[in-house]
Amino acid sequence: MTDLQTFREETRDWLEANCPQEMRKPGDVAWGGRNAQFSHPDQKIWLEKMGEKGWTCPTWPSEYGGGGLSKEENKILQEEMGAIGARSPLGSFGIWMLGPALLEFANEEQKKEHLPPIVRGEVWWCQGYSEPGSGSDLASLSTKAVKDGDNYVVNGQKIWTSYADKADKIFCLVRTGPQEPKHDGISFLLIDMDQPGVTTRPITLISGKSPFCETFFDDAKAPTKDLVGGLNKGWTVAKRLLEHERTMISAMGLSGGGDGSKKTKSGLAEIGKKYVGIDADQKISDKALRRKVAMHDLNSRAFGLTMQRVGEETKVGAPSPAAAMAKYYGTEHNKLRYELMLEAMGTRGVGWDGEGFSMEELAITRDWLRTKANSIEGGTSEVQLNVISKRVLGLPDK
Amino acid sequence: MALILNEEQQSLKDIAKEFLQKNAPVTHFREIRDTQNELGYDQSLWSEMVNLGWSGILVPEEYGGFDFGMVGMGSIFEEMGRTLTPSPLFSTGVLGATLITLGGDEKQKQNYLPRIVDGSLTTALALEEGNRHSPFSISTKATKAGNEYKISGEKTFVIDGHCSNLIVVAARTEGSDDDASGITLFLVEANTDGIEITKTSMVDSRNSANIKFDNVTVSSSNLLGEENNGAAILEEVLDRAQIAISAEMLGNASQAFDMTLDYLKERKQFGSVIGTFQALQHRAAEMYSELELTKSSVMAACNAVDENSNDLKRMASLAKYKAGETNYLVTNEAVQMHGGVGVTDEYDVGLYLKRARVTEQIFGNSEYHLDRYATLSEY
Ligand SMILES: Cc1cc2nc3c(=O)[nH]c(=O)nc-3n(C[C@H](O)[C@H](O)[C@H](O)COP(=O)(O)OP(=O)(O)OC[C@H]3O[C@@H](n4cnc5c(N)ncnc54)[C@H](O)[C@@H]3O)c2cc1C
Ligand SMILES: Cc1cc2nc3c(=O)[nH]c(=O)nc-3n(C[C@H](O)[C@H](O)[C@H](O)COP(=O)(O)OP(=O)(O)OC[C@H]3O[C@@H](n4cnc5c(N)ncnc54)[C@H](O)[C@@H]3O)c2cc1C
């Protein structure tokens, strides 16, 4: 038996013994943190078991609490988890964004301090990039950090900070070099949210939900040792982290049959049949809708296969050169998917709440509204197209 | 399933690229076109391709072939799409080779396959009868008389139909015009009495012909597969042919895109190279995205052939759909972004536009495959 086969068997046995039955059903994913909330006691057990093994972050080095798995081993782990329907044990910006950036840019002390709590789900991180005056033009940001002894004193405002009201800490872009050219005066700073100098105010989205906030810094403090990647060198860290963020968001394009090799049904056809009916040949009776669904399914597969191919082409942990393309295409595709659901559902797709609509219908409507942010968060579609044309295609600026 | 080439496949692709760019660049295509070459390709170039083993890539080893698989063949087609190389590789190395491998009896395989591999036999598939791909809409009749069949009818858009020694004809032996059952395939020597071949001049100069069959007599030993069961073989062959042509279309689109990108970086207007204008940048970035998706689809479809996937039909439609849509987008944009020179015969970019529209017609356009995909997915 090869090492990988042995690994597969051991993994299967371990999952069988340790994954609680309740966690083999679909449901919400835990986000951990200091004041962690669990929707079921088994969620906590599952997180602890996986955290201990480092399998919340399977490919991170074991010296920082990660699983230390190779790309191939991780693939097996994901397949085995998929086979029993195991839920992801932990979701977090720490795993998807901050961790990979720390692994690349942080010093040894910082890695030792910050990575293991991410693996175990003990710290909930949020992202402090955008400001009221700095969205796409992120590098124009103006939140200031001034050194004062062993601390930086931070003043300014962030906006669209997802989960700022729930998070323990924030990874933040701050201006430390006001005289330097805009890209060369930015630092990457880790700040504790639990202090008098930090306040948050929730913002309500068109979907009715309120997952993000305005974040205000009034003489907030952060230890100088928590500046990552060097003074005024934060833009390099920031850009790399954005690539990881884009890869994370682009995975949305995979929902609904995007995984070209396995799932090949998006659910769109079922929704179409259910709401508009079928003809004598069992085909969706609205021909125009049927055509759009097929187009969407074909593009889902093509996109899923592309993500797979790009994955094969890139090393573990390295951002792929195709990240901007994936973010652009994946999010636009996901938006279209919801538009098609609404189109199929007719008036049942445009209810807000209360009687007359099923829970599922109302959820789709709210999710449709949420998808509108997909092509904005993490860098807008237009910004991704700029990145592709400049960095991938080498088209000149001036 | 791996979506990247292994070492052997990569080396085949590299060799194909080098060979084609050196021996058959677009100037070679122009020469064939402008001299109105009767054969429509260069015999000595074809011999060299045969020497490289390309005609035998899809032929099993026991019949002298190399059994190298569709991933390998796809790579060659992609490179030929880039250089617009005229050759009978599609009609012979893909259509002929798979028709006989999948449908032939032992004797037919022994007889024909080694000759496909060594280049002494070229083949064509006489299938279409209408203006659009509709594989089972066949009214060409074959009537049995003793130990013989008499074939009568008209075929159109027969790729390499005027320059093949052997023609595989799909004819109706039973049923009505649109039935899948009742179709029978026949192997007919091109010089048989009653066959009238007219070379058609296509917009892209690709070899194609209309063929009339007037009481053409063939022996029942020339049946390919069983009587009335031709559709099953045809379907399998068409899947493979659609995938090979998709690979060519990917190469066609990729080359048109690369040429356009170069042009965007060199042409100056308003004091800057036009590639600095965001109106063009974003369109270029969208084309890049579509090309990436197309590349993955074609690669996966080639793999599906080699791995005998039970989802092959849908993968073939995926490849042809994406290749068609992307080639349409990219060739139109390529011409537009070249401005006035884009609509000149002197610039190559127009050649890719013309080729795109003809390959789109081969064995089903994007709409055909969209519909087929939905039907196969049971909606
Ligand atoms: C749901 C959601 C969650 C978010 N979470 C976070 C978070 O946790 N942390 C955080 O820091 N930020 C977060 N953001 C903020 C997000 O990163 C910004 O909204 C985004 O970068 C766009 O900035 P903006 O909203 O200021 O739009 P603007 O930059 O003002 O853009 C307005 C329009 O102009 C276009 N545009 C701008 N510049 C160009 C250009 N050069 N070329 C062409 N078009 C251009 C844009 O594409 C857009 O269509 C979140 C946003 C959303 C919607
Ligand atoms: C059939 C034909 C007949 C013609 N007849 C005549 C005639 O009789 N007399 C005459 O004087 N001229 C004639 N022309 C020339 C015609 O006016 C030019 O071809 C046209 O103005 C475009 O210029 P160009 O070809 O140099 O393209 P370019 O200007 O080089 O454009 C190349 C590409 O860049 C794009 N582009 C350029 N600038 C920008 C920008 N700022 N923002 C975004 N995109 C940009 C263009 O849209 C195009 O896609 C003719 C052209 C054709 C094709």
XYZ file of C-alpha atoms in Angstrom, chain A residues 23 25-33 35-48 50 56 87-96 118-125 163 166:
46
model
C -21.846 17.224 12.121
C -25.603 16.796 8.355
C -25.702 20.079 6.492
C -25.865 23.135 8.722
C -24.077 26.240 9.822
C -20.340 26.419 10.360
C -18.816 27.604 13.642
C -16.751 30.792 13.638
C -15.136 30.334 17.061
C -13.612 33.288 18.889
C -17.123 34.362 22.923
C -17.742 31.443 20.616
C -21.374 30.535 19.946
C -22.310 27.011 18.963
C -25.654 26.094 17.461
C -25.228 22.539 18.769
C -22.937 21.049 21.454
C -21.428 18.709 18.850
C -20.222 21.705 16.883
C -17.899 22.518 19.761
C -16.651 18.947 20.070
C -16.007 18.744 16.333
C -14.072 22.011 16.350
C -11.944 20.896 19.292
C -10.223 18.986 14.370
C -8.959 23.134 10.510
C -19.298 19.858 7.858
C -16.339 22.202 7.813
C -15.328 22.517 11.490
C -14.462 26.203 11.391
C -14.875 29.220 9.174
C -12.735 32.282 9.605
C -10.912 35.113 7.911
C -7.963 33.919 9.995
C -7.863 30.692 8.032
C -8.651 32.038 4.596
C -6.494 30.598 14.488
C -6.145 26.840 14.032
C -8.018 26.174 17.270
C -10.652 28.780 16.520
C -9.898 30.818 19.634
C -9.660 34.201 17.953
C -12.180 35.685 15.536
C -10.412 38.037 13.109
C -18.359 40.973 11.608
C -18.341 39.998 16.769
